[in-house]
PDB file of C-alpha atoms in Angstrom:
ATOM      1  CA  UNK Q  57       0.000   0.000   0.000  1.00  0.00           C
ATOM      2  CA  UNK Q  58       1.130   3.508  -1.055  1.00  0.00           C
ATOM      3  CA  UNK Q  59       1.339   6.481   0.940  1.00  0.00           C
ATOM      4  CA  UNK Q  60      -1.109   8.056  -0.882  1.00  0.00           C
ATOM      5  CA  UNK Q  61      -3.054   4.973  -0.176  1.00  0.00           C
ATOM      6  CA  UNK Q  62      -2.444   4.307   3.625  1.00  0.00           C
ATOM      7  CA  UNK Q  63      -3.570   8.545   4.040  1.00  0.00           C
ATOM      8  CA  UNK Q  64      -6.900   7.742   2.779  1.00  0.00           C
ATOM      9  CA  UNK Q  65      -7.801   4.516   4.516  1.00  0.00           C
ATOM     10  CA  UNK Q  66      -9.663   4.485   7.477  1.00  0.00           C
ATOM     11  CA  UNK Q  67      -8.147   0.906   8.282  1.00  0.00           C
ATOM     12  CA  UNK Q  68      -6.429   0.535  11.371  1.00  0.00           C
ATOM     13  CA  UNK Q  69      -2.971   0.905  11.168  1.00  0.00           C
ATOM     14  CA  UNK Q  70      -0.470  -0.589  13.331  1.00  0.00           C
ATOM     15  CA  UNK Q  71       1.415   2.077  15.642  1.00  0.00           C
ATOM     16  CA  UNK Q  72      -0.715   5.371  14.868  1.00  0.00           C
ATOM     17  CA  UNK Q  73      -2.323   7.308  18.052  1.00  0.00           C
ATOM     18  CA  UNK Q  74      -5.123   7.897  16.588  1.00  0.00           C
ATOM     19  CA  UNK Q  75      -6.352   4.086  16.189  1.00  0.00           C
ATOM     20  CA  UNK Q  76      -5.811   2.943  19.253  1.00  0.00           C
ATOM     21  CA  UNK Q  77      -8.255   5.899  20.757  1.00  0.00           C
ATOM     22  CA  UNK Q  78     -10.940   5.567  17.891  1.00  0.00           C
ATOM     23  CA  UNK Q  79     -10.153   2.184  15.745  1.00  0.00           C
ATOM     24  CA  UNK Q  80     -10.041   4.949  12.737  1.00  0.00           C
ATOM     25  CA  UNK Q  81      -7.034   6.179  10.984  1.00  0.00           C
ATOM     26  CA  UNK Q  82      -7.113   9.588  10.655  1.00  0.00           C
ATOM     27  CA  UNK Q  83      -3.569  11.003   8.313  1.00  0.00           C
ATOM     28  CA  UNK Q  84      -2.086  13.905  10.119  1.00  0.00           C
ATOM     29  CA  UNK Q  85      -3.018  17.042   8.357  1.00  0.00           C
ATOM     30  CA  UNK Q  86      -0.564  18.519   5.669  1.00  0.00           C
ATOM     31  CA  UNK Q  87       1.006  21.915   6.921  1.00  0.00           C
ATOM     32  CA  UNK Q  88      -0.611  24.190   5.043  1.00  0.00           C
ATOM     33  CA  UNK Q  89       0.727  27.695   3.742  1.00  0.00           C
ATOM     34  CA  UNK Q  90       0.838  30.914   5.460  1.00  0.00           C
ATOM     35  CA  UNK Q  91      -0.417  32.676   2.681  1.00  0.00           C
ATOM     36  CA  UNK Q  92      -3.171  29.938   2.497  1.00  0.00           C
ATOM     37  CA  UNK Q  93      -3.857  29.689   6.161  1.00  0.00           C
ATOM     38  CA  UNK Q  94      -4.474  33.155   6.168  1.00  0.00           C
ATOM     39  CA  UNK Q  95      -6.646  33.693   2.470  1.00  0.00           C
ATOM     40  CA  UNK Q  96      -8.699  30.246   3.947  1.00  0.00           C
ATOM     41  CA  UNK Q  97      -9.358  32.274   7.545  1.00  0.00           C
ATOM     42  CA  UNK Q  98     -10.358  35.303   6.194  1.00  0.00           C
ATOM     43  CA  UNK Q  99     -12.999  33.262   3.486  1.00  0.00           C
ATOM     44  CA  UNK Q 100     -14.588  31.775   6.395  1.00  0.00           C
ATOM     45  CA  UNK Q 101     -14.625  35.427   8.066  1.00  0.00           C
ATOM     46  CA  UNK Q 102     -16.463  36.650   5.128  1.00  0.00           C
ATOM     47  CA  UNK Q 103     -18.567  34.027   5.282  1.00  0.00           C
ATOM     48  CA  UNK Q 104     -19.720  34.321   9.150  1.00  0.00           C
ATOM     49  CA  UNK Q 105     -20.079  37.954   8.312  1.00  0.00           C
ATOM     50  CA  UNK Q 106     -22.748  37.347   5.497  1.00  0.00           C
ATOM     51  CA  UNK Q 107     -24.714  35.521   7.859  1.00  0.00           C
ATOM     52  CA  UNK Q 108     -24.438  37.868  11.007  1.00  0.00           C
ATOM     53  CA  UNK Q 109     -25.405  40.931   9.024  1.00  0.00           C
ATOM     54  CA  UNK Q 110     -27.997  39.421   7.316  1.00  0.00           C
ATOM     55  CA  UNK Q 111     -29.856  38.624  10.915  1.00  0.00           C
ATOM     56  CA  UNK Q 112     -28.357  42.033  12.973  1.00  0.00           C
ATOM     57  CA  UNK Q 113     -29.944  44.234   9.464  1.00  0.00           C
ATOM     58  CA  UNK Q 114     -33.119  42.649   9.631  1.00  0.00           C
ATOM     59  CA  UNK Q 115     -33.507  43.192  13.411  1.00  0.00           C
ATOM     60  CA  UNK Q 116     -32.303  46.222  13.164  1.00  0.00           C
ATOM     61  CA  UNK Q 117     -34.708  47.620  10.403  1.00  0.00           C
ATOM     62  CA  UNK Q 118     -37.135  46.028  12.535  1.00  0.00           C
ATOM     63  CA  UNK Q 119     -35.988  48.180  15.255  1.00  0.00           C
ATOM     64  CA  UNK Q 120     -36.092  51.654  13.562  1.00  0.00           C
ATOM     65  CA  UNK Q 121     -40.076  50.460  12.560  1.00  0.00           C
ATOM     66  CA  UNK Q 122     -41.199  50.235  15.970  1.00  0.00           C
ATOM     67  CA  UNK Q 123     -40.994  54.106  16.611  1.00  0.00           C
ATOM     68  CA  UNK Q 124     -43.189  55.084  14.028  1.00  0.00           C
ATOM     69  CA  UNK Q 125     -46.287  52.704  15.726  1.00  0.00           C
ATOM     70  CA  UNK Q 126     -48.869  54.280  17.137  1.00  0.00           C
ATOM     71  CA  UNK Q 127     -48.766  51.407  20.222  1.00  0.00           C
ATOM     72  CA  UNK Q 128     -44.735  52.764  20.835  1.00  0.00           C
ATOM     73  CA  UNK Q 129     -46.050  56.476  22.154  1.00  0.00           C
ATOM     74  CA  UNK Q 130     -48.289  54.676  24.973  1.00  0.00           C
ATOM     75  CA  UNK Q 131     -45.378  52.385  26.353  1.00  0.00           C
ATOM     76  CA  UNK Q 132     -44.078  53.167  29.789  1.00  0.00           C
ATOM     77  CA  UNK Q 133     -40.529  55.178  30.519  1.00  0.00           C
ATOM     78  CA  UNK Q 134     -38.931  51.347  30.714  1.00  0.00           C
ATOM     79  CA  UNK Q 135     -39.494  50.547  27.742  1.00  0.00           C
ATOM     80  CA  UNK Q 136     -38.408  53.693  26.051  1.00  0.00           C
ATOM     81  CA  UNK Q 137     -35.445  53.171  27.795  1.00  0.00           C
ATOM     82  CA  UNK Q 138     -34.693  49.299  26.480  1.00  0.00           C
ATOM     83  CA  UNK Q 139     -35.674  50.244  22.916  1.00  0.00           C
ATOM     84  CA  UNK Q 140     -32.748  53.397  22.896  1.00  0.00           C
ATOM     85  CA  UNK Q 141     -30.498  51.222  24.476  1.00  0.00           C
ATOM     86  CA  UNK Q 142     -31.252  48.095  22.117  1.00  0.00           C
ATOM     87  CA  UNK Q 143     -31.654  50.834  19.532  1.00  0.00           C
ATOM     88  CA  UNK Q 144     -27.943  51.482  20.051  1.00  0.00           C
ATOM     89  CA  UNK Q 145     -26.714  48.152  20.602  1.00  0.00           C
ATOM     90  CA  UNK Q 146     -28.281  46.924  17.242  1.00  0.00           C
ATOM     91  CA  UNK Q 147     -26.395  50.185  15.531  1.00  0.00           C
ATOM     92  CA  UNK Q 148     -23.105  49.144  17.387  1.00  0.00           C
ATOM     93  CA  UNK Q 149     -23.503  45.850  16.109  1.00  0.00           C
ATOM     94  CA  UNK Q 150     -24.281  46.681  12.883  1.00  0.00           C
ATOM     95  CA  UNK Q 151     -21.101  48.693  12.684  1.00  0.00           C
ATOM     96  CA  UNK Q 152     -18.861  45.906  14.101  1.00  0.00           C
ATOM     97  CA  UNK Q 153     -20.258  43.077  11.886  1.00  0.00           C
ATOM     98  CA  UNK Q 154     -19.396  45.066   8.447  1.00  0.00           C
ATOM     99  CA  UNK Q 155     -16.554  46.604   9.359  1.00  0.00           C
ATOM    100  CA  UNK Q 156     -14.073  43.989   8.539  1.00  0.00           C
ATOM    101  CA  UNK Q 157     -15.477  44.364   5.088  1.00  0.00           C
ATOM    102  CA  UNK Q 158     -14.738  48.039   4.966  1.00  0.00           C
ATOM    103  CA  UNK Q 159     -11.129  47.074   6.622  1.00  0.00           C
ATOM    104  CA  UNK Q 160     -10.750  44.758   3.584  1.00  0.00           C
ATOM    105  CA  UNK Q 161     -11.431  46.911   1.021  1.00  0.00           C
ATOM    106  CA  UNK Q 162      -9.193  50.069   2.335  1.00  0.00           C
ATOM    107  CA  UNK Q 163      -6.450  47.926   3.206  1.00  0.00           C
ATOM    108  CA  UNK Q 164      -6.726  45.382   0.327  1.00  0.00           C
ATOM    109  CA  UNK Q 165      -3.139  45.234  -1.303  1.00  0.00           C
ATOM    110  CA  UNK Q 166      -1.530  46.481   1.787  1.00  0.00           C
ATOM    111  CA  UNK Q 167      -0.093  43.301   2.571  1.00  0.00           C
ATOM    112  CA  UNK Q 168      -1.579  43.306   5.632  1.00  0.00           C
ATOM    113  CA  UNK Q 169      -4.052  40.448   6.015  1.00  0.00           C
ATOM    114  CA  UNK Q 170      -2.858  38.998   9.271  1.00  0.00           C
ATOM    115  CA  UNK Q 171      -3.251  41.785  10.863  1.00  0.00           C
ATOM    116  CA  UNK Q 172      -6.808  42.156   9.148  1.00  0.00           C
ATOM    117  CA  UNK Q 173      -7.759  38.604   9.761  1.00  0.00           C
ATOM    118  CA  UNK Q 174      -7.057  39.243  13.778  1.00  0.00           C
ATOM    119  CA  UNK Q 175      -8.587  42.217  13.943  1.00  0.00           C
ATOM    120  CA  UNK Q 176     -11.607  40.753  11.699  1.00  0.00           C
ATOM    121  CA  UNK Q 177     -12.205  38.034  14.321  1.00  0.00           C
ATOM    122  CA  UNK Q 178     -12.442  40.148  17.241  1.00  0.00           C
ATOM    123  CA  UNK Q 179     -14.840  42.120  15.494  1.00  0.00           C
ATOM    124  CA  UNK Q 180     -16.478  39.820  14.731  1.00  0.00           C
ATOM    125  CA  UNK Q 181     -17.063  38.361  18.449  1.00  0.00           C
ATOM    126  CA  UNK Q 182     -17.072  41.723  19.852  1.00  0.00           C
ATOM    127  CA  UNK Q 183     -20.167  42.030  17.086  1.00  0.00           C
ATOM    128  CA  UNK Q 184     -21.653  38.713  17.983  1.00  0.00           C
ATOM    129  CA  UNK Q 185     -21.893  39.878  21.758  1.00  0.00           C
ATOM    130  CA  UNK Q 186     -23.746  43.119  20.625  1.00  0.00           C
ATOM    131  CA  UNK Q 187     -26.241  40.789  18.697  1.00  0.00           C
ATOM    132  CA  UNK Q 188     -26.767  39.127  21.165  1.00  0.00           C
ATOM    133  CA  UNK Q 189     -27.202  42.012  23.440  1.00  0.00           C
ATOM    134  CA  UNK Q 190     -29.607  43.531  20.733  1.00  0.00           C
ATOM    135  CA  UNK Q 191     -31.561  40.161  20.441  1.00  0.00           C
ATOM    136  CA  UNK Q 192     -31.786  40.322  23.901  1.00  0.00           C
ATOM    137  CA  UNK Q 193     -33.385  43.850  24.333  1.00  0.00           C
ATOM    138  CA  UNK Q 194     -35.663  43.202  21.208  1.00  0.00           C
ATOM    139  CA  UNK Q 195     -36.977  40.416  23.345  1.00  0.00           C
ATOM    140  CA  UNK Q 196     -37.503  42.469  26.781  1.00  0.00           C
ATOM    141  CA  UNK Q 197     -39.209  44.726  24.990  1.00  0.00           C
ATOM    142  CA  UNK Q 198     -41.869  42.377  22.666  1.00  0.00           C
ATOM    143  CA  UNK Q 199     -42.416  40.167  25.499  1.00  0.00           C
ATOM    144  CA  UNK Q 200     -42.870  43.009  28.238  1.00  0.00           C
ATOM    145  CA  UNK Q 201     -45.898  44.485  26.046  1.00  0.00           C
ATOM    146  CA  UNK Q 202     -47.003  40.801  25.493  1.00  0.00           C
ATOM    147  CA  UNK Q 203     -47.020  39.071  29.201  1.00  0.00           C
ATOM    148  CA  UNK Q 204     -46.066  40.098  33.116  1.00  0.00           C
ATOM    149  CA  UNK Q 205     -43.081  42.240  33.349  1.00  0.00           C
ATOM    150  CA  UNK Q 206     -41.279  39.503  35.667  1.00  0.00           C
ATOM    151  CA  UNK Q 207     -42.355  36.709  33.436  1.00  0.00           C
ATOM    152  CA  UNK Q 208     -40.735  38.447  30.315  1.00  0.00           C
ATOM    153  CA  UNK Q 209     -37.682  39.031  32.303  1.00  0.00           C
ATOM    154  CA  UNK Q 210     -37.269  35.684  33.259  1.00  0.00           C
ATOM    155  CA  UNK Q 211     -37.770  34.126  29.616  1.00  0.00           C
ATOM    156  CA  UNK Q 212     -35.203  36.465  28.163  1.00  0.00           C
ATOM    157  CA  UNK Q 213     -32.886  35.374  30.855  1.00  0.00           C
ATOM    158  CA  UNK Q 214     -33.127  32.444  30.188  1.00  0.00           C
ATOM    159  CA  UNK Q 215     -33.004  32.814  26.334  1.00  0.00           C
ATOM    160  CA  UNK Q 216     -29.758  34.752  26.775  1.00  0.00           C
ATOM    161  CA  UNK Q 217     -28.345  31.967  29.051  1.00  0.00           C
ATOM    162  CA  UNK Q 218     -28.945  29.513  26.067  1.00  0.00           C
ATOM    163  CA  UNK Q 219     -27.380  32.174  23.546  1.00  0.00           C
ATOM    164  CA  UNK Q 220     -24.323  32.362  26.086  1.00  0.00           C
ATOM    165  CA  UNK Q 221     -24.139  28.415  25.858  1.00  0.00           C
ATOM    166  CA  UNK Q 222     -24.520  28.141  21.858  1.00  0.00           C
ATOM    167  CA  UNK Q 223     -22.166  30.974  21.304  1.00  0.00           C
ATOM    168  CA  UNK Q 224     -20.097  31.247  23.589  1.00  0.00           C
ATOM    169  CA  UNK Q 225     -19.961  28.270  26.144  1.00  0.00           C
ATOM    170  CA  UNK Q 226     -20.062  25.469  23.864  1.00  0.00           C
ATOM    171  CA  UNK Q 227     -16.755  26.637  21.497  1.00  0.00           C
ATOM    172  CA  UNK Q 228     -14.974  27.429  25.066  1.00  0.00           C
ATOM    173  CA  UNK Q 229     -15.450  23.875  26.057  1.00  0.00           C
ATOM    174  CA  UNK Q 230     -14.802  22.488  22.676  1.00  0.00           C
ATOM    175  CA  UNK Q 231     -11.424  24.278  22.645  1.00  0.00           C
ATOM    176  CA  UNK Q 232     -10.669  22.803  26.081  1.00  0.00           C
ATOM    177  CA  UNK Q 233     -11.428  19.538  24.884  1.00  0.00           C
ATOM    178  CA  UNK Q 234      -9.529  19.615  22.104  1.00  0.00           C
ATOM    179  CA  UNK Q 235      -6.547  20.919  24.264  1.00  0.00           C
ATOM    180  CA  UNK Q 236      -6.978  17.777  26.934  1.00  0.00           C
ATOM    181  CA  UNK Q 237      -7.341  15.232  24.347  1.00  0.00           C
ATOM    182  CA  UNK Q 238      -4.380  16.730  22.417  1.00  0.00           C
ATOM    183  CA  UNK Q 239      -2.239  16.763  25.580  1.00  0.00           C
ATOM    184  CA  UNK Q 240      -3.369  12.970  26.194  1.00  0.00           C
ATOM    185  CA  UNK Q 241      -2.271  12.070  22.817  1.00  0.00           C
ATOM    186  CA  UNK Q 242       1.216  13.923  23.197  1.00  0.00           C
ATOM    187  CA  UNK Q 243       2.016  12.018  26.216  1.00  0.00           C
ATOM    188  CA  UNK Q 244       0.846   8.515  24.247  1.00  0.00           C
ATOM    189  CA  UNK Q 245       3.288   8.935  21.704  1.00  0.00           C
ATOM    190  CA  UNK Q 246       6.326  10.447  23.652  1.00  0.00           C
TER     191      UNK Q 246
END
C-alpha cells in the first residue's frame, strides 16, 4: 500500500495514536501555507459575516419600525429606555459586523491580512456579543408588552443563558477539549 493509499484509509494501522483511541485512521493534516492559512481564515470570516449581518440588518430595520407605531407612544418610561439602548446596541452591532469588510477593502493590497484577519475576528465576536445584546433587548421589549413584566424578564434570561451556551460556552469547552485530548495524545506517543 502507497502512501497516498495508507492517508486515505480508514483501516487501522499498526502504531498510529489515533487508532488505538478511535479504531479509525485519521492522516495527520498537511502543513498548510501561510499565505493559504491566512486567504482560507479570512474566506470563512467573510462568510460568518454574510450571515451575522444578514440577521443584525433585519432586526435592526425592525428596530427603527417600531418608533413610528402608534402602540410605541403609549409604552411606559422602561421601555423607552430598552428600545434606545437596544436601539444602540443593534447600531453598534451593525457597525462591528461590516466593518471587517470596509477594513478589507481600504487595506486590500496592503499586505496586511494577518493583521486584518485578527482584527476581523475580534470584530467579529465583539459584534456577535452586541447581537446578542440587541436580540436580547428586542426580546424584553416584545415580550414586556405581550405578558407580566417579571415573566418576560425571566424568559429572556433564560433565552440569553442559552445564547451564552450556543455561542459562547459550547466553542470554550470544545477548545478545552480539544486541548486535553491533544495533551493525552502527546504524552501517548512520547
Amino acid at each position: 500500500m502507497s502512501m497516498t493509499d495508507q492517508s486515505v484509509s480508514n483501516e487501522p494501522q499498526p502504531g498510529c495514536p489515533s487508532c488505538r483511541d478511535t479504531g479509525d485512521h485519521r492522516a495527520p493534516e498537511p502543513q498548510e501555507p501561510e499565505r493559504d492559512r491566512l486567504n482560507r481564515k479570512w474566506n470563512e470570516i467573510l462568510q460568518e459575516t454574510r450571515v451575522a449581518q444578514t440577521g443584525v440588518q433585519i432586526l435592526f430595520g425592525f428596530l427603527l419600525s417600531v418608533a413610528f407605531t402608534s402602540h410605541f407612544h403609549k409604552l411606559e418610561t422602561f421601555d423607552h429606555v430598552v428600545y434606545v439602548i437596544t436601539v444602540i446596541l443593534g447600531a453598534s452591532a451593525t457597525g462591528a459586523l461590516i466593518a471587517p469588510v470596509s477594513i478589507h477593502r481600504l487595506l486590500s493590497g496592503q499586505r496586511m491580512k494577518d493583521h486584518i484577519v485578527v482584527v476581523a475576528g475580534r470584530l467579529m465576536v465583539f459584534g456577535m456579543v452586541l447581537l446578542a445584546l440587541t436580540i436580547g433587548g428586542t426580546l424584553l421589549l416584545l415580550l414586556h408588552v405581550v405578558v407580566p413584566s417579571l415573566l418576560a424578564e425571566l424568559l429572556v434570561g433564560g433565552v440569553m443563558l442559552w445564547f451564552a451556551m450556543c455561542w459562547y460556552g459550547l466553542p470554550v469547552w470544545l477548545r478545552r477539549r480539544s486541548a486535553r485530548d491533544d495533551r493525552r495524545e502527546a504524552r501517548r506517543v512520547r
